[in-house]
Short mmCIF file of C-alpha atoms and ligand atoms in Angstrom, two decimals:
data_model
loop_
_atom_site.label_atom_id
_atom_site.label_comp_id
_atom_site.label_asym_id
_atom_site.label_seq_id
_atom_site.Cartn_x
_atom_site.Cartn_y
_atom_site.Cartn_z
CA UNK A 21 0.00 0.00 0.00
CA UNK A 22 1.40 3.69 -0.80
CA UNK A 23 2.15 6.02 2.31
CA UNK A 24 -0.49 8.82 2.99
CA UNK A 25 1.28 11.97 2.92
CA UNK A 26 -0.19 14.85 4.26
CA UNK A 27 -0.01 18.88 4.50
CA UNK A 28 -0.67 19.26 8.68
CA UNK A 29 1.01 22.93 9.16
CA UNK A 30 1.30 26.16 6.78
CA UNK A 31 2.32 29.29 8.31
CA UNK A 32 2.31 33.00 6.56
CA UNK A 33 4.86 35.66 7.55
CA UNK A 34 4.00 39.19 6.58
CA UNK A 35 7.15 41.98 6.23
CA UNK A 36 6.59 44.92 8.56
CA UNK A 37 6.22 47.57 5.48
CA UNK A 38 3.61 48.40 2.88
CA UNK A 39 3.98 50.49 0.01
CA UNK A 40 0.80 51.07 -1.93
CA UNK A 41 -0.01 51.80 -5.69
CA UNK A 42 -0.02 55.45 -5.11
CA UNK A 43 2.82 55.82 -2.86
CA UNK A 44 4.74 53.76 -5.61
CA UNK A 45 3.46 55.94 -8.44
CA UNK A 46 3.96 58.89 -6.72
CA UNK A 47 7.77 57.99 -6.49
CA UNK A 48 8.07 56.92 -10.42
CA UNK A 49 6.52 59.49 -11.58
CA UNK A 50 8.77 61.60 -9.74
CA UNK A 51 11.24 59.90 -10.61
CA UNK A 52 10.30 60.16 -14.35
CA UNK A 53 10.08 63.89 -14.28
CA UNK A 54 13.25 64.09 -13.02
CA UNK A 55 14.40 61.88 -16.46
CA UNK A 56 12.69 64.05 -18.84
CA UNK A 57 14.14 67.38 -17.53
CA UNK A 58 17.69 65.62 -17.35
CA UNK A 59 17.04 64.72 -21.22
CA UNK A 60 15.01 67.65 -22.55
CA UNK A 61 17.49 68.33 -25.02
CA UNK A 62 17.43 64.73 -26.28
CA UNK A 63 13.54 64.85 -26.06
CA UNK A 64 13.34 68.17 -27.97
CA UNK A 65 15.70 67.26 -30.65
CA UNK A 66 13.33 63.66 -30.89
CA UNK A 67 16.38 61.33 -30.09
CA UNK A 68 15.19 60.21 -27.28
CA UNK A 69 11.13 59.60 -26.19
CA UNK A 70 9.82 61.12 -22.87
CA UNK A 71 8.78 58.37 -20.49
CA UNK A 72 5.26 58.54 -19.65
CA UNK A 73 3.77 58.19 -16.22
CA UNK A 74 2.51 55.28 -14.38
CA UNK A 75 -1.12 55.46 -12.55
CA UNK A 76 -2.50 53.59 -9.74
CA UNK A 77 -5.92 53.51 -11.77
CA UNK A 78 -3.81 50.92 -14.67
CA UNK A 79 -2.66 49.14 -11.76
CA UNK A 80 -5.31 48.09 -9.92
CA UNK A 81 -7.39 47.78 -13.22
CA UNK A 82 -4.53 45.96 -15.04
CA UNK A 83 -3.52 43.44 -12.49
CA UNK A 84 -5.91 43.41 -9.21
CA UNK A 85 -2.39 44.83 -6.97
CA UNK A 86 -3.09 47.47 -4.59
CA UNK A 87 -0.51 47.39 -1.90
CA UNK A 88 2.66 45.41 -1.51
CA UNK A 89 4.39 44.11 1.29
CA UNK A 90 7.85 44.96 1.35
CA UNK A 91 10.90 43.68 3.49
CA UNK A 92 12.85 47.14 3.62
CA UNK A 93 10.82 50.31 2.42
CA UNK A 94 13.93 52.58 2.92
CA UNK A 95 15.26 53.86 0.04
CA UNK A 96 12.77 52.10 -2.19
CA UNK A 97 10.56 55.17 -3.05
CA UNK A 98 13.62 57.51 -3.07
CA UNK A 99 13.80 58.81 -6.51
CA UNK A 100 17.96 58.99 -6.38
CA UNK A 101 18.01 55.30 -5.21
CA UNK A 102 14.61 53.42 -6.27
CA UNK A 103 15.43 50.19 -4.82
CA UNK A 104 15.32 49.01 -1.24
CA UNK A 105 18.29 49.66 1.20
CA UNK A 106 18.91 46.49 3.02
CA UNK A 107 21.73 46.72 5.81
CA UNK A 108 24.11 44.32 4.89
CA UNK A 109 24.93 41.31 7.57
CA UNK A 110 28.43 39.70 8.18
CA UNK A 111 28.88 36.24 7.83
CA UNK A 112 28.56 35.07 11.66
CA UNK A 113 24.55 36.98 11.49
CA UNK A 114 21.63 35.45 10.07
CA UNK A 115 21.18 36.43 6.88
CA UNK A 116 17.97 37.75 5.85
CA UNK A 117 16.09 34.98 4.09
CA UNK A 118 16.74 32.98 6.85
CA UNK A 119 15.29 35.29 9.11
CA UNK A 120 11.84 35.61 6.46
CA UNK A 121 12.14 31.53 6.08
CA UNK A 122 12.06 30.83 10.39
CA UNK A 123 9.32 33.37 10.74
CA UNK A 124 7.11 31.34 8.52
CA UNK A 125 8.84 28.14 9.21
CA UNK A 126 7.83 28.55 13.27
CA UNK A 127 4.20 29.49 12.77
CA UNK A 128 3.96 26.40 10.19
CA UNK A 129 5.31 24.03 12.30
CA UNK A 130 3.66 25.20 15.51
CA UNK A 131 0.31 25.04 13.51
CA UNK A 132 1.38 20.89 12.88
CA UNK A 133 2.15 20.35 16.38
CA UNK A 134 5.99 19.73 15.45
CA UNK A 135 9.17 20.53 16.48
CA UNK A 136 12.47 20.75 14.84
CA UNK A 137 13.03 17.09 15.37
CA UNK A 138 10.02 15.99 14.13
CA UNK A 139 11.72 17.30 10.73
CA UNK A 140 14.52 15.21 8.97
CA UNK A 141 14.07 17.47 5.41
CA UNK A 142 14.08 21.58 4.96
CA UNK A 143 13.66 22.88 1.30
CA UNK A 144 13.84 26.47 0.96
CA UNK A 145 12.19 27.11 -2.57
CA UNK A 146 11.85 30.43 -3.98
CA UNK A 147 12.67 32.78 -7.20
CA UNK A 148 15.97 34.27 -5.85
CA UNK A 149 18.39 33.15 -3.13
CA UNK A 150 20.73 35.56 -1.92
CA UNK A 151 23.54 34.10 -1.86
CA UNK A 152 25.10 30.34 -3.61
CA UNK A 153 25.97 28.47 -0.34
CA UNK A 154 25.81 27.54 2.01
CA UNK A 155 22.44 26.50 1.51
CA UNK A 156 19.64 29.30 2.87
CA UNK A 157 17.85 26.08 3.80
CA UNK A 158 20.79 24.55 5.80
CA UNK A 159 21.44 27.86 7.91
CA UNK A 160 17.40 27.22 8.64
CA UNK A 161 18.20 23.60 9.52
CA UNK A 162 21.16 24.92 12.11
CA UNK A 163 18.63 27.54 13.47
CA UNK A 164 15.72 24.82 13.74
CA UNK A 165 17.95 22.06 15.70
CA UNK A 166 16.85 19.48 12.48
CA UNK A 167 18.86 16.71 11.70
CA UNK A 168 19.31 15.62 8.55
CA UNK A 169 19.25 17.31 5.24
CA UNK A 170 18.41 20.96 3.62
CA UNK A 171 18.65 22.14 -0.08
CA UNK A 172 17.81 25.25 -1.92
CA UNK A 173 15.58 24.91 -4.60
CA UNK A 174 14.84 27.91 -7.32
CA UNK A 175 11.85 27.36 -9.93
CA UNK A 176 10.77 31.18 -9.90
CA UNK A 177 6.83 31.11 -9.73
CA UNK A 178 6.57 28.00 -9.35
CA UNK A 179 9.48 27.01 -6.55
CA UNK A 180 7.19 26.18 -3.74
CA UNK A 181 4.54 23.81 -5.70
CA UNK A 182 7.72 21.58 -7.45
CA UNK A 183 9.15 21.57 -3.27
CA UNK A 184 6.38 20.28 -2.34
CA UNK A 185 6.08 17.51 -4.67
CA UNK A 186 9.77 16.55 -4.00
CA UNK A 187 8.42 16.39 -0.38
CA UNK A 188 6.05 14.10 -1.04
CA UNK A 189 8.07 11.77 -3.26
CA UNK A 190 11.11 11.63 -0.54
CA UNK A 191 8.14 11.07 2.12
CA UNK A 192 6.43 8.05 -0.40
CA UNK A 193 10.12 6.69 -0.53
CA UNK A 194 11.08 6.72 3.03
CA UNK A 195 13.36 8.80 2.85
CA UNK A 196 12.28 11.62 5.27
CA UNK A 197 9.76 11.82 8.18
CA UNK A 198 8.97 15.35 7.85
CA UNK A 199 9.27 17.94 5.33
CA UNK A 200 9.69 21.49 5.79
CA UNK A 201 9.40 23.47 2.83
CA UNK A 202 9.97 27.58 3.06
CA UNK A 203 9.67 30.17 0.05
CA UNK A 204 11.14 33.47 2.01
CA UNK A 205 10.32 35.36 -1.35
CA UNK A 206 12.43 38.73 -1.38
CA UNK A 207 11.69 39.74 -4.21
CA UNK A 208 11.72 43.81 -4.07
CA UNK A 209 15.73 43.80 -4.61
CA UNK A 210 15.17 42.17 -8.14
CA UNK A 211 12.51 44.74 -9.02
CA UNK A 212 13.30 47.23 -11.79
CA UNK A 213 11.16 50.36 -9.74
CA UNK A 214 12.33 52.36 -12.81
CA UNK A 215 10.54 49.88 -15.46
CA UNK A 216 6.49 51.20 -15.69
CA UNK A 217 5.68 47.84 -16.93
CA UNK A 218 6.77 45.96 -13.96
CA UNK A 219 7.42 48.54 -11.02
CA UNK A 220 4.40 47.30 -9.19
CA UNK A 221 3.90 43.91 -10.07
CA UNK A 222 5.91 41.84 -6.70
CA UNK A 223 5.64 42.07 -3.00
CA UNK A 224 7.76 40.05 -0.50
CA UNK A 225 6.48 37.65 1.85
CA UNK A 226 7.37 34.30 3.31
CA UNK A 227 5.45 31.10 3.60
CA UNK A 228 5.76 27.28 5.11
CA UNK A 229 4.66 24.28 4.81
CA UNK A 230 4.60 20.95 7.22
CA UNK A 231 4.32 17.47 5.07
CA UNK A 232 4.20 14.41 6.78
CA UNK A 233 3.04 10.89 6.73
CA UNK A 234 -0.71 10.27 7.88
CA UNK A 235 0.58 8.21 10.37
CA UNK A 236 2.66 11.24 12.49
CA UNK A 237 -0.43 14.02 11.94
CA UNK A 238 -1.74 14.96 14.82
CA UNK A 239 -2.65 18.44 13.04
CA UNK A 240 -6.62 19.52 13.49
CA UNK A 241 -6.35 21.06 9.96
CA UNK A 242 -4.45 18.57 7.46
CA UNK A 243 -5.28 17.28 3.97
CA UNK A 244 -4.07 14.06 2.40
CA UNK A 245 -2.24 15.04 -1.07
CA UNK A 246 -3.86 12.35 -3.80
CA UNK A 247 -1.54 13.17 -6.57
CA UNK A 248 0.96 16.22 -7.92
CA UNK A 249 2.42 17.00 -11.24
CA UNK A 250 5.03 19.59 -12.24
CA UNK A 251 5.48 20.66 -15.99
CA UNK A 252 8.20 22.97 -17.47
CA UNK A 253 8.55 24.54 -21.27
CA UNK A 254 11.16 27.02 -22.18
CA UNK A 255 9.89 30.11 -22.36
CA UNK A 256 11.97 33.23 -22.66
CA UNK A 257 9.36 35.81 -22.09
CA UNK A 258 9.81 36.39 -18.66
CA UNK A 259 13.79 36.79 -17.14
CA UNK A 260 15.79 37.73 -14.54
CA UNK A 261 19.59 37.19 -15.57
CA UNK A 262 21.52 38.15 -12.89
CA UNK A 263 24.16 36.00 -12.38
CA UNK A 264 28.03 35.34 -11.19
CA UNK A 265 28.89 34.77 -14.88
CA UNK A 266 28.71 38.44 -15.57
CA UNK A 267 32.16 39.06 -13.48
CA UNK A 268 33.43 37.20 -16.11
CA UNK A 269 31.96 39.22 -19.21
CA UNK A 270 32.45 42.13 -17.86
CA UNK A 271 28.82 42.81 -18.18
CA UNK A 272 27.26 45.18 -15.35
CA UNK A 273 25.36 42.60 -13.40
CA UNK A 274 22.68 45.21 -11.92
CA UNK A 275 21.79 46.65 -15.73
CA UNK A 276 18.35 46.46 -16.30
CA UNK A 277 18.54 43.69 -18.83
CA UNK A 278 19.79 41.94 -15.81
CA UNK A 279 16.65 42.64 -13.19
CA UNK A 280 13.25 41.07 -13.79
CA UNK A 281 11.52 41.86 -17.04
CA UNK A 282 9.16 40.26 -19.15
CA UNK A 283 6.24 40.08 -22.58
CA UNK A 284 3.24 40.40 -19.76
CA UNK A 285 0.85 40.34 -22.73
CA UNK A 286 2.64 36.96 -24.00
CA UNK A 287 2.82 35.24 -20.82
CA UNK A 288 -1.16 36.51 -19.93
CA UNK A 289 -1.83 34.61 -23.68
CA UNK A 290 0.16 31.71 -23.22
CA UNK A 291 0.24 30.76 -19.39
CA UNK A 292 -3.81 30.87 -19.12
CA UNK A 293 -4.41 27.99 -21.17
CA UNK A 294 -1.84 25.89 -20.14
CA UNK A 295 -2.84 26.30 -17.15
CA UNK A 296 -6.42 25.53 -17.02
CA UNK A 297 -5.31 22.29 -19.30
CA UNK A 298 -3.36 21.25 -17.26
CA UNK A 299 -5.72 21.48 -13.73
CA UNK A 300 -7.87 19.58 -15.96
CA UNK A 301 -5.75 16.68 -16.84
CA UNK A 302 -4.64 16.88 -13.20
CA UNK A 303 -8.11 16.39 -11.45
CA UNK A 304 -8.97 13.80 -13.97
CA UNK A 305 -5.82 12.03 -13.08
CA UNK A 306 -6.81 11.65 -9.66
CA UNK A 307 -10.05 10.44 -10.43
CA UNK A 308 -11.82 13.92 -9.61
CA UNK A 309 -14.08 15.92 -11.38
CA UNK A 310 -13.89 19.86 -11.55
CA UNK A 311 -17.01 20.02 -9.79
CA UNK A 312 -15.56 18.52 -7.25
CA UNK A 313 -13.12 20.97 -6.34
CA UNK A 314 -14.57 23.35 -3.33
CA UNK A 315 -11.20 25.17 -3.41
CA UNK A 316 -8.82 26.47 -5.93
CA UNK A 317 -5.39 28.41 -4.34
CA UNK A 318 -4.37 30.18 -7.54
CA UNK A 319 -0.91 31.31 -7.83
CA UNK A 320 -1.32 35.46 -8.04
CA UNK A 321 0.17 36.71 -10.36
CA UNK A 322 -2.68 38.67 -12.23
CA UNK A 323 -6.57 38.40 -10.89
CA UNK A 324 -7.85 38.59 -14.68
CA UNK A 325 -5.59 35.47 -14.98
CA UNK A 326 -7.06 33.49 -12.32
CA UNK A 327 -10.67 34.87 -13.52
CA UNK A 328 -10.01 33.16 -17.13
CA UNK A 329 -8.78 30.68 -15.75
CA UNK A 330 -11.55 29.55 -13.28
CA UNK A 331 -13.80 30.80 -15.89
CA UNK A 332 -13.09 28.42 -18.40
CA UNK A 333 -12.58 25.40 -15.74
CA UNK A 334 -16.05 25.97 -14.45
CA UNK A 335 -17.92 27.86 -17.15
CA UNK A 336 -18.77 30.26 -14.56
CA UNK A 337 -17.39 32.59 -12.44
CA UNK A 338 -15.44 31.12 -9.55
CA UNK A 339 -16.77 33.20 -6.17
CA UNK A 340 -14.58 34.35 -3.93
CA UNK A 341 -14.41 31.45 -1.48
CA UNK A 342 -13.97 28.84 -4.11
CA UNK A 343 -10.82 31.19 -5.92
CA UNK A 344 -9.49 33.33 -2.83
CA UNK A 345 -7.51 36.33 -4.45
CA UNK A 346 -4.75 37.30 -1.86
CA UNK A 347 -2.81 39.47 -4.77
CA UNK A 348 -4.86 42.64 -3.76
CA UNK A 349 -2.71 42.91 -0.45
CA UNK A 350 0.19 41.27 -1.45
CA UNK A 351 1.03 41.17 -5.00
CA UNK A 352 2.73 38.67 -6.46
CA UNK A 353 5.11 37.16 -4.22
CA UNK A 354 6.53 34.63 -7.02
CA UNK A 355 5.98 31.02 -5.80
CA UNK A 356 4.42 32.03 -2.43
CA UNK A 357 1.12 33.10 -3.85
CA UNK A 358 -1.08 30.34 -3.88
CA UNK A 359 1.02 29.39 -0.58
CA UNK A 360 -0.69 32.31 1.28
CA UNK A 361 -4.58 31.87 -0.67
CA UNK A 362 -3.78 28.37 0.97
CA UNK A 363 -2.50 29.68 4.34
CA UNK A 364 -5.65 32.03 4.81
CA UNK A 365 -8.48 29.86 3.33
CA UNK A 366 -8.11 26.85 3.95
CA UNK A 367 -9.16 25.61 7.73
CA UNK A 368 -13.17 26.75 7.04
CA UNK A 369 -12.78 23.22 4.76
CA UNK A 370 -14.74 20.85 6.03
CA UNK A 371 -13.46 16.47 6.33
CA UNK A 372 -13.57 15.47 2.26
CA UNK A 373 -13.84 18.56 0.21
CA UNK A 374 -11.23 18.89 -2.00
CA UNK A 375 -8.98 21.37 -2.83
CA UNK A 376 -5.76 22.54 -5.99
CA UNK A 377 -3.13 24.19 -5.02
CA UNK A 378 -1.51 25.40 -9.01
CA UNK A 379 1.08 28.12 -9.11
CA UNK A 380 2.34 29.15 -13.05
CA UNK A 381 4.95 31.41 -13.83
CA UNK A 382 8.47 31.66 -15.74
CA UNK A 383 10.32 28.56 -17.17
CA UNK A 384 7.28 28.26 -18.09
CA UNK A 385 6.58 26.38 -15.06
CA UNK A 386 3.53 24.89 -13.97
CA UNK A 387 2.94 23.03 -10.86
CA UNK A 388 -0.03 21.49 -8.91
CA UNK A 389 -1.42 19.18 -6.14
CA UNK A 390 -4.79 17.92 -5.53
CA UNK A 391 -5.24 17.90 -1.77
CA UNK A 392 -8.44 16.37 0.21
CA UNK A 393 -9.29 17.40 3.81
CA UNK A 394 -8.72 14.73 6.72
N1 LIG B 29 0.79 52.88 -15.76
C1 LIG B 29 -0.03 53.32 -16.73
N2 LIG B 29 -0.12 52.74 -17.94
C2 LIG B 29 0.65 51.67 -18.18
C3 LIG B 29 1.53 51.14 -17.20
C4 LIG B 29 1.57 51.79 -15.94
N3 LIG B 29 2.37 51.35 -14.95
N4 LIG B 29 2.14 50.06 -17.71
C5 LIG B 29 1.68 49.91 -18.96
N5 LIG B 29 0.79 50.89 -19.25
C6 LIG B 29 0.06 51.11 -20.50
C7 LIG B 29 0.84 50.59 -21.68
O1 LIG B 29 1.75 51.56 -22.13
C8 LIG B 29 -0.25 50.30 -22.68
O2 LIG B 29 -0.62 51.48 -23.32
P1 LIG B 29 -1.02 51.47 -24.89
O3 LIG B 29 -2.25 50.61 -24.95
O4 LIG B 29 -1.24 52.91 -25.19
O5 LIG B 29 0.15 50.84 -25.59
C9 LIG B 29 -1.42 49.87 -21.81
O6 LIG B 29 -1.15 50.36 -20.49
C10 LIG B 29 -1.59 48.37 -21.72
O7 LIG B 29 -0.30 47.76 -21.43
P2 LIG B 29 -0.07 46.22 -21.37
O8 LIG B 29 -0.62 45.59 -22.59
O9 LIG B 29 1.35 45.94 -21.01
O10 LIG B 29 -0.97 45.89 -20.10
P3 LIG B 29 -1.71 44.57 -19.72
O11 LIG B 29 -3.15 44.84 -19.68
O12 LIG B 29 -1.22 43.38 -20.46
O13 LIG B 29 -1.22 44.37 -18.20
C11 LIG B 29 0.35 43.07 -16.96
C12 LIG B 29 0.16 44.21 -17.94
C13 LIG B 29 -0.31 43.43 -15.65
C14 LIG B 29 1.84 42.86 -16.74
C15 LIG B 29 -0.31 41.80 -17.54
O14 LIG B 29 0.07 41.59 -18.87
C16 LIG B 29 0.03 40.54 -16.77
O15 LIG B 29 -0.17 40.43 -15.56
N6 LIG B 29 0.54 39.52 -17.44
C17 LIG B 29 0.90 38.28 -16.78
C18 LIG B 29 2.24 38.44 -16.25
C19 LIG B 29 2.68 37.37 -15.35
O16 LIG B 29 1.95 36.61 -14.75
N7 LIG B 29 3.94 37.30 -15.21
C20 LIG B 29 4.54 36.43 -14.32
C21 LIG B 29 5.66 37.14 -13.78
S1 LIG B 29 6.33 36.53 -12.37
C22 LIG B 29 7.04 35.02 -12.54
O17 LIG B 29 6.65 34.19 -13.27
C23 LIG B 29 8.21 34.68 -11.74
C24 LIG B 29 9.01 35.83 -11.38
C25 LIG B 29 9.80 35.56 -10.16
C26 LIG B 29 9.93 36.71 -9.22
C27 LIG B 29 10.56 37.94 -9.76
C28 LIG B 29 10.80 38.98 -8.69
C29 LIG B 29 11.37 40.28 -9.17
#
């Protein structure tokens, strides 16, 4: 007989700071007024086009955002610096994803009744580490008192769904007791503030999740996961190139080709479909139907992207309890978003309803599990 593995703790750690559409567009446009008079002569003599505005109206109308969390707001809506100012910590401090990964990691594993030796696994799973190694996850491990094993994992949007399907494979194989996966998504130091296409799109956050077998949970919220599937195409409409290699050719590794850009019409065309094919095939895999489904935790990247997407699943609109949209207070937070929908809807459930956790994002990457309440 297959092990039962089950979610049995999440836990959701908000950043201290906000900064809200208007605050942000208040800085860019600044910020772009500043520009033009710096190139009127360019702009006058038509070499060069004056940048136009941004507008909180686009924003909220464009993607559903209307605040952001952020880790460090200093410096951020400064028009001489427009990016956060994070004090940097010496090698003997925690650094600061660690710090984001144990705040979530605690309330997730206090929420599963566990410990730190309860866990034998810790995957820390996100769009950016900051820095190679060691390991953001094993620094976690050290901090938590686990023995065993940590890894750091990067799959952009979706980086927490693929973690926790590597969860539940090492848990199916016996080859941990307990999982621990963290997505400590900073994402505001990769953000271009000076790009109007993308200066409002992320927010930072960090989220955890407990897996275990059936046989440990003593959790009074946890769902069995019945199956999981992760899917990747190459895709090179949305990037983020930073990288060590540009020492070596002598490229400036903070030039805007290098920070987070992307074709947000392309991906909006191409990521919708594939993902509502492949819930489909998912749910049918697992011997489901999509009426069967009382909960869908969307990743959130866009809410007109969830709405086609639930739309054309159901052939309806989803309400707001069966598609929670976090995205409004948070953004998108990369792979943590349909973490959080999951971390703040899920315990009304009641024993049997089902429930898809899908995030999509760059790669492409697609990722999903169909979970059922204990
Ligand atoms: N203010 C005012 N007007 C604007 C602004 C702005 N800020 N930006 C664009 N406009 C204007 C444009 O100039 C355009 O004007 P015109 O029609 O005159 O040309 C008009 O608004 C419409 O522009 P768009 O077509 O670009 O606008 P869309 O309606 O397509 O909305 C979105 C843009 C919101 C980006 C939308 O396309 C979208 O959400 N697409 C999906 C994107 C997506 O999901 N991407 C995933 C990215 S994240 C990911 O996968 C992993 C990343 C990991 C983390 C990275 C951390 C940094």
């Amino acid at each position: 007989m297959s092990t039962e593995v089950v979610i049995s703790g999440a836990g959701l750690w908000r950043p201290l700071h906000t900064i809200t559409n208007e605050e942000l567009v208040a800085s860019y446009n600044a910020w772009v007024d500043r520009h033009n008079a710096e190139q009127a002569a360019a702009i006058a003599a038509g070499t060069l086009e004056a940048k136009p505005h941004s507008s909180a109206e686009f924003i909220e109308k464009a993607s559903g955002i209307r605040s952001r969390y952020t880790y460090v707001k200093d410096g951020t809506l400064e028009v001489e610096r427009m990016r956060p100012r994070i004090p940097h910590r010496g090698e003997d401090e925690l650094s600061h994803q660690a710090e984001m990964a144990l705040n979530a990691a605690r309330i997730a594993l206090a929420n599963a009744g566990k410990t730190g030796s309860d866990i034998d696994m810790v995957i820390v799973s996100c769009a950016y580490t900051e820095r190679s190694y060691p390991a953001i996850a094993i620094e976690v491990q050290h901090a938590l008192g686990i023995e065993g094993f940590g890894f750091d994992m990067l799959v952009a949007c979706s980086a927490a769904t693929f973690a926790l399907q590597r969860a539940c494979d090492a848990l199916k194989a016996g080859s941990a007791r307990g999982v621990l996966v963290i997505n400590p998504e900073l994402t505001s130091p990769q953000v271009n503030y000076c790009d109007r296409d993308s200066h409002f799109i992320f927010g930072d956050v960090s989220t955890a999740i407990v897996l275990e077998r059936a046989d440990t949970c003593r959790s009074a919220h946890s769902y069995t996961v019945l199956g999981s599937r992760a899917v990747t195409l190459y895709s090179n409409n949305i990037r983020s190139n930073f990288g060590y290699v540009a020492r070596a050719e002598d490229t400036d590794p903070f030039g805007t080709d290098n920070l987070f850009h992307q074709n947000g019409r392309k991906v909006f065309k191409e990521v919708c479909p594939m993902a509502a094919d492949h819930l489909e095939a998912q749910i049918a895999a697992v011997g489901l139907t999509i009426p069967d489904i009382r909960r869908w935790w969307l990743h959130q990247a866009n809410i007109n992207m969830n709405q086609l997407i639930t739309r054309r699943l159901l052939g309806r609109d989803a309400t707001a309890r069966e598609a929670p949209i976090v995205l409004d207070e948070f953004a998108n937070t990369a792979s943590a978003g349909s973490i959080i929908a999951f971390c703040l809807y899920h315990e009304d459930l009641a024993a049997g309803d089902h429930g898809v956790i899908c995030s999509f994002g760059a790669g492409y990457s697609i990722g999903s599990l169909v979970v059922r309440k204990r």
